[in-house]
mmCIF file of C-alpha atoms and ligand atoms in Angstrom:
data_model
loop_
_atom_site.group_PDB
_atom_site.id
_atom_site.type_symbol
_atom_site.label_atom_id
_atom_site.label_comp_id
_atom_site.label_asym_id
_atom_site.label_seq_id
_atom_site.Cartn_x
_atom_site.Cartn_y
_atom_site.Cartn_z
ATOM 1 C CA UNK A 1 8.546 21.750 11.547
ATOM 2 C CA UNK A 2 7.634 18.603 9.579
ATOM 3 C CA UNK A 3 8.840 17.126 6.933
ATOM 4 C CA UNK A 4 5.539 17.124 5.073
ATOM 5 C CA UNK A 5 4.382 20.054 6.994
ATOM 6 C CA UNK A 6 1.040 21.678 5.380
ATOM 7 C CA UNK A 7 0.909 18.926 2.683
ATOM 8 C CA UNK A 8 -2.652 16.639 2.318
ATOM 9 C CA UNK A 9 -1.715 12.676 1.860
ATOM 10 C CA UNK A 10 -4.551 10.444 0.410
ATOM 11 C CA UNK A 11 -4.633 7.263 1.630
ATOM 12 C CA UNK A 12 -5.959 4.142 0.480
ATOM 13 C CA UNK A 13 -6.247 1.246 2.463
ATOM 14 C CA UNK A 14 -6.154 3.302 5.659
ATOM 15 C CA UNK A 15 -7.974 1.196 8.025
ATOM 16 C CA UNK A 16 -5.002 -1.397 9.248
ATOM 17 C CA UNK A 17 -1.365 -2.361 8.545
ATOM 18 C CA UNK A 18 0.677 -0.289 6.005
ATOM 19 C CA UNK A 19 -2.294 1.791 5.174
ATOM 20 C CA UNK A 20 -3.005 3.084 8.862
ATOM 21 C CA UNK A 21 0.775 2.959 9.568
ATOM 22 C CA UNK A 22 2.112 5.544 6.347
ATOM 23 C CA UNK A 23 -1.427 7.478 7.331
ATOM 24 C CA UNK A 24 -0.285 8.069 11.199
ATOM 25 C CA UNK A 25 3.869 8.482 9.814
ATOM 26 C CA UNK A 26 2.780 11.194 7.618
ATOM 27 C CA UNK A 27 0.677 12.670 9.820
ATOM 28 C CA UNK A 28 3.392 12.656 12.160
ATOM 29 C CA UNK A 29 5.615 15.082 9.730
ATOM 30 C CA UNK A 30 2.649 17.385 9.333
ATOM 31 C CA UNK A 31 0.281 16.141 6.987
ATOM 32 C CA UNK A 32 -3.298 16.162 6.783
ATOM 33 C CA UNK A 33 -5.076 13.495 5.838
ATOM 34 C CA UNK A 34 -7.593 11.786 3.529
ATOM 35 C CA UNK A 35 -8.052 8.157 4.597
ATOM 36 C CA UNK A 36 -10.169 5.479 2.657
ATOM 37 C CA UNK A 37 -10.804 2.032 3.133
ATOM 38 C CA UNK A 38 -13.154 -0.472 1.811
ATOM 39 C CA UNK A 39 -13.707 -1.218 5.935
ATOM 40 C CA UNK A 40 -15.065 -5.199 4.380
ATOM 41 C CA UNK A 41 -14.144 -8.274 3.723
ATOM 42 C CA UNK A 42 -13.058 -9.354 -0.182
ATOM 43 C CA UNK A 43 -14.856 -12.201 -1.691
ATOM 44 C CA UNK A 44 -11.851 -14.166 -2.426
ATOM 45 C CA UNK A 45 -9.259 -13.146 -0.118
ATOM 46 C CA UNK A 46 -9.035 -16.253 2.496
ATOM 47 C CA UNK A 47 -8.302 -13.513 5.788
ATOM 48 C CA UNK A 48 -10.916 -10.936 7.328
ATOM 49 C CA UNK A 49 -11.422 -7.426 6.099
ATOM 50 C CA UNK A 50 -11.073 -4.287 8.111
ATOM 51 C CA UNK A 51 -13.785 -3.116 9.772
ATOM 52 C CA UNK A 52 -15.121 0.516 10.650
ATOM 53 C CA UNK A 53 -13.533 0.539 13.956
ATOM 54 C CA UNK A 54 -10.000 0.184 12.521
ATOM 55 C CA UNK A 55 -10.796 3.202 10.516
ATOM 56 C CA UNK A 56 -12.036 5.014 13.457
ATOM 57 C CA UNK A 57 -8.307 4.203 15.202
ATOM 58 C CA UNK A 58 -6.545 5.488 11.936
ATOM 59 C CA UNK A 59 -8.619 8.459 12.867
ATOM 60 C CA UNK A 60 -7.799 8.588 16.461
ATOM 61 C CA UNK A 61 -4.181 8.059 15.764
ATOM 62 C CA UNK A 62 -3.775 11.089 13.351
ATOM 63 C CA UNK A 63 -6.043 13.454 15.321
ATOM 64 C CA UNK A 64 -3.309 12.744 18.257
ATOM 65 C CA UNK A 65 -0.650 14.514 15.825
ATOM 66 C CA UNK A 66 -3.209 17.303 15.957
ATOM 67 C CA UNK A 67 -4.002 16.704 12.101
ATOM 68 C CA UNK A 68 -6.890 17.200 10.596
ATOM 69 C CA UNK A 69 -8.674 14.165 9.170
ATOM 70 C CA UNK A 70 -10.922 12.825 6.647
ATOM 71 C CA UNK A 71 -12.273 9.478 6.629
ATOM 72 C CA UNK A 72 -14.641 7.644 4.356
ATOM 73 C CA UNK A 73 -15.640 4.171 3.714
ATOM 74 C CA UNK A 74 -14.745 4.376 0.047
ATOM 75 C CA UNK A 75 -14.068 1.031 -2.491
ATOM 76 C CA UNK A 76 -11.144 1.992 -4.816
ATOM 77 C CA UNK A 77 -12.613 -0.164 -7.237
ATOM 78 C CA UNK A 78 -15.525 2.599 -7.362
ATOM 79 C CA UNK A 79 -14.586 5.601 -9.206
ATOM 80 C CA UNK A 80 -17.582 7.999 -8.422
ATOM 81 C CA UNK A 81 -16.882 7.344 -5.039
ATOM 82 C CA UNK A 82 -13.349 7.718 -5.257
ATOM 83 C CA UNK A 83 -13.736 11.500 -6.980
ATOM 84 C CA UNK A 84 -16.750 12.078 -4.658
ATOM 85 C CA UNK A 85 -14.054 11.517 -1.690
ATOM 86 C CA UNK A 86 -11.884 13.758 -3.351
ATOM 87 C CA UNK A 87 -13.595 16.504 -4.219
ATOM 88 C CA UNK A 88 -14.706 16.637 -0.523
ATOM 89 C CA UNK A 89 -11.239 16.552 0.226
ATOM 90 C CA UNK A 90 -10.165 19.243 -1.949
ATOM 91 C CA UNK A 91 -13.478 21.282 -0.896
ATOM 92 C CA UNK A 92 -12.476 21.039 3.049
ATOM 93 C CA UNK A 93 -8.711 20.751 2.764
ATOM 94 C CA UNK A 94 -8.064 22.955 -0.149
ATOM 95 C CA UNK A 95 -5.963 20.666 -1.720
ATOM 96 C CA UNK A 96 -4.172 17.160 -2.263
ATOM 97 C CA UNK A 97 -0.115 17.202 -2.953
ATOM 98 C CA UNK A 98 0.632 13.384 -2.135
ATOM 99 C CA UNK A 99 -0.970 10.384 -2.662
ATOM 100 C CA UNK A 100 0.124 6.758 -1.564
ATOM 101 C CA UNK A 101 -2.149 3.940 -3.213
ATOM 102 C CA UNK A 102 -1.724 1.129 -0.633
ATOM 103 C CA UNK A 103 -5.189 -0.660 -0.540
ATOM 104 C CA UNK A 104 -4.625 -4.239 -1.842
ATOM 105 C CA UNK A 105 -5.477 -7.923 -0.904
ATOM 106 C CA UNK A 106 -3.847 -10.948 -1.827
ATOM 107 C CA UNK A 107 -5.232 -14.661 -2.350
ATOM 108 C CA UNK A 108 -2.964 -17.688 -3.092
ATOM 109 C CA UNK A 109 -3.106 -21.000 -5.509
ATOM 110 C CA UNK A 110 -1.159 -22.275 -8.652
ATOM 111 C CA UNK A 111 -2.047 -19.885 -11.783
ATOM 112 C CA UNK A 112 -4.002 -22.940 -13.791
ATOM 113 C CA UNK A 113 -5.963 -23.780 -10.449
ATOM 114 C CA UNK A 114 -7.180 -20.258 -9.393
ATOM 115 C CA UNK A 115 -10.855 -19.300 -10.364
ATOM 116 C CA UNK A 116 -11.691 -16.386 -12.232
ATOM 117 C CA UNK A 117 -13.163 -14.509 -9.525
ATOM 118 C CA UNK A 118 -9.634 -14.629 -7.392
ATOM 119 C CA UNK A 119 -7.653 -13.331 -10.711
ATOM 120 C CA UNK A 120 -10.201 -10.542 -11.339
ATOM 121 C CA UNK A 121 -10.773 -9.515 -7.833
ATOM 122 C CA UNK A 122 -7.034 -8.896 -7.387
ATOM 123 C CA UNK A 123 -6.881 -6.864 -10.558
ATOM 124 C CA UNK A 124 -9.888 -5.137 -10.018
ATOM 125 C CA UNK A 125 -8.528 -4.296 -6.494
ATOM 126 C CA UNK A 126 -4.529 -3.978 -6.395
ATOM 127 C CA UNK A 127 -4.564 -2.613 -10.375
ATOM 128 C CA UNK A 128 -7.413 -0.910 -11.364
ATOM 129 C CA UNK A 129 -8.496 0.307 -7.776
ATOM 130 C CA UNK A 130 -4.528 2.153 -8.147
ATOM 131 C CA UNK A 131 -5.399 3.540 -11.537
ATOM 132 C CA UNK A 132 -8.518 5.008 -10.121
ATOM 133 C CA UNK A 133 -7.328 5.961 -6.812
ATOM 134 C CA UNK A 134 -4.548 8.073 -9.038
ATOM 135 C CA UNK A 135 -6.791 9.318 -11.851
ATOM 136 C CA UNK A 136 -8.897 11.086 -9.520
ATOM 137 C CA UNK A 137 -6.335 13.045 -7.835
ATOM 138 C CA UNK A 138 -4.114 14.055 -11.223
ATOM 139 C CA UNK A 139 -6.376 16.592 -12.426
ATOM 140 C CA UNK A 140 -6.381 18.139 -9.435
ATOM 141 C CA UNK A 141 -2.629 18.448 -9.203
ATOM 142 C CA UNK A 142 -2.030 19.260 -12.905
ATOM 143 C CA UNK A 143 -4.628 22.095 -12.676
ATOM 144 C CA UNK A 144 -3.514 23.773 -9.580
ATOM 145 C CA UNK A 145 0.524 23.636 -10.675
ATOM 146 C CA UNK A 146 1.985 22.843 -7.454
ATOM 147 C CA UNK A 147 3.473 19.305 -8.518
ATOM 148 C CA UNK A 148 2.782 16.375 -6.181
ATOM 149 C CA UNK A 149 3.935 12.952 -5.136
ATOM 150 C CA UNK A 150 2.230 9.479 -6.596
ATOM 151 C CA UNK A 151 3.356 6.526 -4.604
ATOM 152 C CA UNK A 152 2.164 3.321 -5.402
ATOM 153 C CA UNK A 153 2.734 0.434 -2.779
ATOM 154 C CA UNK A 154 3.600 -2.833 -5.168
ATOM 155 C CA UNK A 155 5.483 -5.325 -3.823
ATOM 156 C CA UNK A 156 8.795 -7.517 -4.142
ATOM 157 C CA UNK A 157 6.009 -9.660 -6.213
ATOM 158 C CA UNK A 158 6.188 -6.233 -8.487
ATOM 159 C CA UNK A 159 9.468 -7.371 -9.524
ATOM 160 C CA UNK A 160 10.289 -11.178 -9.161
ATOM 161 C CA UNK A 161 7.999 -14.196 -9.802
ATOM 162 C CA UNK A 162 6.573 -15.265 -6.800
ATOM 163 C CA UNK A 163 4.669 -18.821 -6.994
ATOM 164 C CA UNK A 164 0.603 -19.281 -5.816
ATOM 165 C CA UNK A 165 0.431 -15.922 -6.466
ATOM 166 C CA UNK A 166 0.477 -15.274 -10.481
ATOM 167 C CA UNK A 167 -2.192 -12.807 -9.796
ATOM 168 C CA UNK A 168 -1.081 -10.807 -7.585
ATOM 169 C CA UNK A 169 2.459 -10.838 -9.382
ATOM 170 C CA UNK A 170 1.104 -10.037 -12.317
ATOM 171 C CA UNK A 171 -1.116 -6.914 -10.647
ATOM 172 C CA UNK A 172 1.761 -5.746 -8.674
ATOM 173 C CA UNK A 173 4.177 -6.208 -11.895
ATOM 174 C CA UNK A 174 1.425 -3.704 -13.518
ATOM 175 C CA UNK A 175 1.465 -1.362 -10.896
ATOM 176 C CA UNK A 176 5.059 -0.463 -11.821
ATOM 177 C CA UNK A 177 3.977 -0.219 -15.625
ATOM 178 C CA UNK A 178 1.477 2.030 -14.557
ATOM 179 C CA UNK A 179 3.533 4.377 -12.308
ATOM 180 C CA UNK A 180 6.551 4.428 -15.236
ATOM 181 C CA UNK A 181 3.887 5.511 -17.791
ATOM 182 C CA UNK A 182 2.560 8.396 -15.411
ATOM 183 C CA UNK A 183 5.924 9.216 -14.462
ATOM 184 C CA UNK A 184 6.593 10.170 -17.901
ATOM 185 C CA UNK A 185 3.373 11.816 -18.688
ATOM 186 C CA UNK A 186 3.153 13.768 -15.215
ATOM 187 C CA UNK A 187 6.671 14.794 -15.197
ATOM 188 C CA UNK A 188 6.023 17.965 -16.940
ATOM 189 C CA UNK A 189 3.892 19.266 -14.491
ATOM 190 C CA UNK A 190 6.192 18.701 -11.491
ATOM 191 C CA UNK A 191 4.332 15.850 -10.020
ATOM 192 C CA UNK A 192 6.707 12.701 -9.421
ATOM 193 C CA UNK A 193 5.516 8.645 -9.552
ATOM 194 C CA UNK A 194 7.237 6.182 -7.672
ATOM 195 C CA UNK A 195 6.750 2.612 -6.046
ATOM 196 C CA UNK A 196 7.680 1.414 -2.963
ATOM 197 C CA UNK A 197 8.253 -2.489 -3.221
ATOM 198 C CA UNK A 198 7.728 -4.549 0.596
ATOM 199 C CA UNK A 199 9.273 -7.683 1.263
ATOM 200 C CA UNK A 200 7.151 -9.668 4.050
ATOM 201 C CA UNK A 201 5.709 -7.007 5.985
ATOM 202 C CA UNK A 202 4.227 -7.689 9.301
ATOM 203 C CA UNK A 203 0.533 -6.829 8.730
ATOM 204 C CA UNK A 204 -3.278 -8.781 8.747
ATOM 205 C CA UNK A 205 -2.537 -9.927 5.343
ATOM 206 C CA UNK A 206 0.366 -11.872 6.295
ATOM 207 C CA UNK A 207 -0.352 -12.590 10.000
ATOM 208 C CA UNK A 208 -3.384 -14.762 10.133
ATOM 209 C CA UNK A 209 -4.056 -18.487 10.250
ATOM 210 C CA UNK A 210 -5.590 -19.224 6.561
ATOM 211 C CA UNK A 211 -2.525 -17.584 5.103
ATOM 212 C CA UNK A 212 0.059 -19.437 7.389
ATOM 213 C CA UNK A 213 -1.414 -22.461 6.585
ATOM 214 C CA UNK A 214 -1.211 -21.883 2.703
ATOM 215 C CA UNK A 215 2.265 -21.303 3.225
ATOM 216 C CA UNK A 216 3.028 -24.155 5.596
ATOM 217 C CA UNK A 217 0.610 -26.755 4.308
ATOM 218 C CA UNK A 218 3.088 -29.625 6.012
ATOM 219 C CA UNK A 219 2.635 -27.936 9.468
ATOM 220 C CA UNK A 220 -0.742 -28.661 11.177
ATOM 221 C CA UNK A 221 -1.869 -25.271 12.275
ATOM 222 C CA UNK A 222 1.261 -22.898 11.984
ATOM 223 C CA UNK A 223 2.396 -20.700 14.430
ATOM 224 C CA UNK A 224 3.231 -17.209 14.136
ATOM 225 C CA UNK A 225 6.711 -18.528 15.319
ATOM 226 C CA UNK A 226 6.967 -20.727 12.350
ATOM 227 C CA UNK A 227 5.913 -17.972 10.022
ATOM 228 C CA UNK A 228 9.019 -15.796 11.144
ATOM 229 C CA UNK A 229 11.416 -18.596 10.790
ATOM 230 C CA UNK A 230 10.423 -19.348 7.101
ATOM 231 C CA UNK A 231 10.746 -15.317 6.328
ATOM 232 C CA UNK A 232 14.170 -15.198 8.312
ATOM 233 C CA UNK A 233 15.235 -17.483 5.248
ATOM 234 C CA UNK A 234 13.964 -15.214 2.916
ATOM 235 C CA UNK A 235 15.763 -12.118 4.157
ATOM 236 C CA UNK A 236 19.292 -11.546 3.631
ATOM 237 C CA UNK A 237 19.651 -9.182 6.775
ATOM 238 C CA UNK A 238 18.922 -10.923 9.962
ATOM 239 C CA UNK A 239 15.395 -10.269 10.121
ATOM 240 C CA UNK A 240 12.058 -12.212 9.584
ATOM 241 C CA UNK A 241 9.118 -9.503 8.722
ATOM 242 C CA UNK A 242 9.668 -5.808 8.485
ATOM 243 C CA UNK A 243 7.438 -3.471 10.886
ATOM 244 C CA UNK A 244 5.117 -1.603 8.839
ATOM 245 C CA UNK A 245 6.799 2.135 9.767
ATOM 246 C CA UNK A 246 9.842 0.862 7.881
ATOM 247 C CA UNK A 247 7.435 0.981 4.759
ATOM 248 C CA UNK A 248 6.088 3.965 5.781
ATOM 249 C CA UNK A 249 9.477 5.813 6.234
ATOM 250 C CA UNK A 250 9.782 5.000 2.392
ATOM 251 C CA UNK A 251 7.084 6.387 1.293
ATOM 252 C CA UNK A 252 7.545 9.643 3.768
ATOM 253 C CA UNK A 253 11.049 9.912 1.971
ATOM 254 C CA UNK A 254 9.032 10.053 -1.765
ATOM 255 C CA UNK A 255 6.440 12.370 -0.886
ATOM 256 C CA UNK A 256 9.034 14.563 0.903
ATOM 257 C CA UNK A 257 10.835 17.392 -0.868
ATOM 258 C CA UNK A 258 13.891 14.963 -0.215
ATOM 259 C CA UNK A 259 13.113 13.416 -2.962
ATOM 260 C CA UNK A 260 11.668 16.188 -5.197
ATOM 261 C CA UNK A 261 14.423 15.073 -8.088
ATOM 262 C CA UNK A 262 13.170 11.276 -7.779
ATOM 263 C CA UNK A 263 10.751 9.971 -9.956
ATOM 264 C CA UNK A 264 9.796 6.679 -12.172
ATOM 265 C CA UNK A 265 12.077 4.437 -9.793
ATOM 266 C CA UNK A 266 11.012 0.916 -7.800
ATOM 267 C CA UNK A 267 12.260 1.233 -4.164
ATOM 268 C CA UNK A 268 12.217 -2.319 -2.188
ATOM 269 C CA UNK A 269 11.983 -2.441 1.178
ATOM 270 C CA UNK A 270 12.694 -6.256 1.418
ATOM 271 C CA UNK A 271 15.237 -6.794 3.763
ATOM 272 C CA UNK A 272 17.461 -8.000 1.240
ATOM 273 C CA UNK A 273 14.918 -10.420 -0.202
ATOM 274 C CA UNK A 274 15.394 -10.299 -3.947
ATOM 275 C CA UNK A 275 19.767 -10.460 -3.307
ATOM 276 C CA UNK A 276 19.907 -13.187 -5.335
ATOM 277 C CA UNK A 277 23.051 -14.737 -3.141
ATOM 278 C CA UNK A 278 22.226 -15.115 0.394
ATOM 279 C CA UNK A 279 25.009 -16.030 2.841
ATOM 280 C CA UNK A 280 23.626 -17.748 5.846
HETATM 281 N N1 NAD B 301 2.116 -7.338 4.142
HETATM 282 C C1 NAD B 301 3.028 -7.620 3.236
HETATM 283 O O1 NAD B 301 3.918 -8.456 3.474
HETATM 284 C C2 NAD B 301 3.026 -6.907 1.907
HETATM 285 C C3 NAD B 301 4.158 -7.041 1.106
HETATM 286 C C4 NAD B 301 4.222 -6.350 -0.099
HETATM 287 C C5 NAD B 301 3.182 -5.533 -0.490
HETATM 288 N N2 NAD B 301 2.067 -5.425 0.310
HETATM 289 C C6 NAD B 301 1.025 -4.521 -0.138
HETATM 290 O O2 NAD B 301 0.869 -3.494 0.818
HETATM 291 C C7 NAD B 301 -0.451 -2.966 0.762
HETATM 292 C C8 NAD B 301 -1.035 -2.949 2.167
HETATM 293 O O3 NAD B 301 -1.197 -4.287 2.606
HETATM 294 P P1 NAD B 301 -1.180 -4.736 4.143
HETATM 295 O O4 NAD B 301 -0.147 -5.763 4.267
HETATM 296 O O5 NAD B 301 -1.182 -3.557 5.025
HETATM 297 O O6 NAD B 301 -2.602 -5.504 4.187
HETATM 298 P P2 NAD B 301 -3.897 -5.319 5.090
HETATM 299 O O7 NAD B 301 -4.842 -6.370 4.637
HETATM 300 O O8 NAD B 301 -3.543 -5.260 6.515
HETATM 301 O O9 NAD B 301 -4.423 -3.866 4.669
HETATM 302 C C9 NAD B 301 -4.961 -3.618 3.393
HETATM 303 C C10 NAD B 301 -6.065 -2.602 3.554
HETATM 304 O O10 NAD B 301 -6.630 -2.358 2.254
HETATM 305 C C11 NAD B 301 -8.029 -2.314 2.396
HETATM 306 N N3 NAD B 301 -8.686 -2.629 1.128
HETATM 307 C C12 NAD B 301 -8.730 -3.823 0.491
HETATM 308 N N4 NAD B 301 -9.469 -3.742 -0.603
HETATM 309 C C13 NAD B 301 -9.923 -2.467 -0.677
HETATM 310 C C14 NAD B 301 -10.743 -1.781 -1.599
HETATM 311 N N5 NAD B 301 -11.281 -2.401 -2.658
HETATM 312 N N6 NAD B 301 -10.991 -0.465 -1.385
HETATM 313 C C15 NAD B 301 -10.477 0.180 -0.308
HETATM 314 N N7 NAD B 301 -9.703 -0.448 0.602
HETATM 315 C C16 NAD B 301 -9.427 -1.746 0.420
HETATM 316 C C17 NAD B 301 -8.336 -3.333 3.457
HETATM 317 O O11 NAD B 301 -9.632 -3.127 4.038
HETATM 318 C C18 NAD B 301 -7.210 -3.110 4.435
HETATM 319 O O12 NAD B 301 -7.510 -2.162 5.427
HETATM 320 C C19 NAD B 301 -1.217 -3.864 -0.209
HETATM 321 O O13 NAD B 301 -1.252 -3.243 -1.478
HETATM 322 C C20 NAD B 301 -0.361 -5.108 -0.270
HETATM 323 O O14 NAD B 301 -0.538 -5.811 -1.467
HETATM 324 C C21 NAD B 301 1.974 -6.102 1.485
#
């Protein structure tokens, strides 16, 4: 038996990394799932999209758990398409107890030298596209009286400054206003809120060449090698990036009866990160 076992998970930001991974993990403990990704590349974010055919793995890779899956090229930003998903969902599946709002994208640049297209595609995207990916599904729960699980994936950057990236600090800082203020509203109807905060997390958005080279403008054409030294000085613990499923078994723990008393709290997954007094 599961640890999930009957439940339906939405997912957002299914197609790859943390999205795929918490898809497959909960899956794994007996979940069906709902699985959306924009499957595209973002206008301002300086890495590749995810494409159709890492959807169609996601889809593979639950359907081995013999779960039952649904799928859909879906842009949180959208919110007739995000209830239209839903209300499929609910129609096939009968019914939606967790959902983890993972989809995101991140760009980089000093706050006075980023355009106005980077700062509103990350809002748009890691902040609204969470509001909407949430407000479709509440209803739902609150009407059918079952409670439910909201996690939100923010990010250390959800509770520390974190330089060349004032956007996405300040959309991941809102993601935890929004899941406090929905904690306290939803509470009453049994359905708990909670964010899960990653450190560096080893995943397309942090593994690729543009992004390495952002972060190591002095080195011509960073390894992968040099990437996982500079985040072994980040971490406390003795580690460099954290494999997705470590994120995932986070978010299994929220939207597991585990934690059915656990609600309105931040939960890093950072390897120590934000310790404020590393000994190395
Ligand atoms: N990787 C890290 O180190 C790290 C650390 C902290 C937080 N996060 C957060 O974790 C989440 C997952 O990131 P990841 O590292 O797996 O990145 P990723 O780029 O590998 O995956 C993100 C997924 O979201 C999808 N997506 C992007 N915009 C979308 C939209 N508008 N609608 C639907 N889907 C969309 C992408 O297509 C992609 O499949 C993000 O919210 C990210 O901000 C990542």
């Amino acid at each position: 038996m599961g640890r999930i076992e009957g439940k339906v998970a939405l997912v957002t930001g299914a197609a790859r990394g943390m999205g795929r991974s918490h898809a497959v993990r909960l899956a794994q403990e007996g979940a069906d799932i709902v699985a959306v990704d924009l499957c595209a590349s973002l206008d301002t974010a300086p890495y590749p999209g995810a494409s159709s055919q890492d959807l169609d793995l996601t889809t593979q890779l639950v359907e081995q758990f013999d779960r039952r899956i649904i799928a859909r090229q879906v842009d949180v930003r959208d919110s007739k398409a995000m209830q239209a998903v839903v209300d499929e969902s609910i129609a096939e599946l009968d019914h939606i107890d967790i959902v983890c709002a993972n989809a995101g994208i991140a760009s980089f640049g000093f706050s006075w030298e980023l355009s106005d297209e980077a700062w509103q595609e990350i809002i748009d995207v890691n902040l609204t596209g969470a509001w909407k990916t949430a407000k479709a599904v509440i209803p739902h729960m609150i009407e059918r009286g079952q409670g439910g699980s909201i996690i939100f994936i923010s990010s250390v950057a959800g509770l520390i400054g974190v330089p060349t990236m004032a956007h996405y600090t300040a959309s991941k800082h809102g993601v935890v206003g929004l899941m406090r203020a929905l904690a306290v509203e939803l509470a009453r109807h049994d359905v708990r809120v909670n964010t899960v905060n990653p450190g560096n997390v080893d995943t397309p958005m942090v593994d690729n060449a543009p992004t390495r080279q952002i972060f190591m403008p002095d080195l011509r054409d960073p390894t992968r090698e040099d990437a996982e030294r500079i985040m072994k000085e980040m971490s406390a613990l003795p580690v460099s990036w954290l494999d997705p499923r470590e994120v995932s078994n986070a978010v299994l723990f929220l939207a597991s009866d585990e934690a059915r008393h656990i609600t309105g709290i931040t939960l890093p997954v950072d390897a120590g990160m934000m310790i404020p007094n590393k000994l190395k």
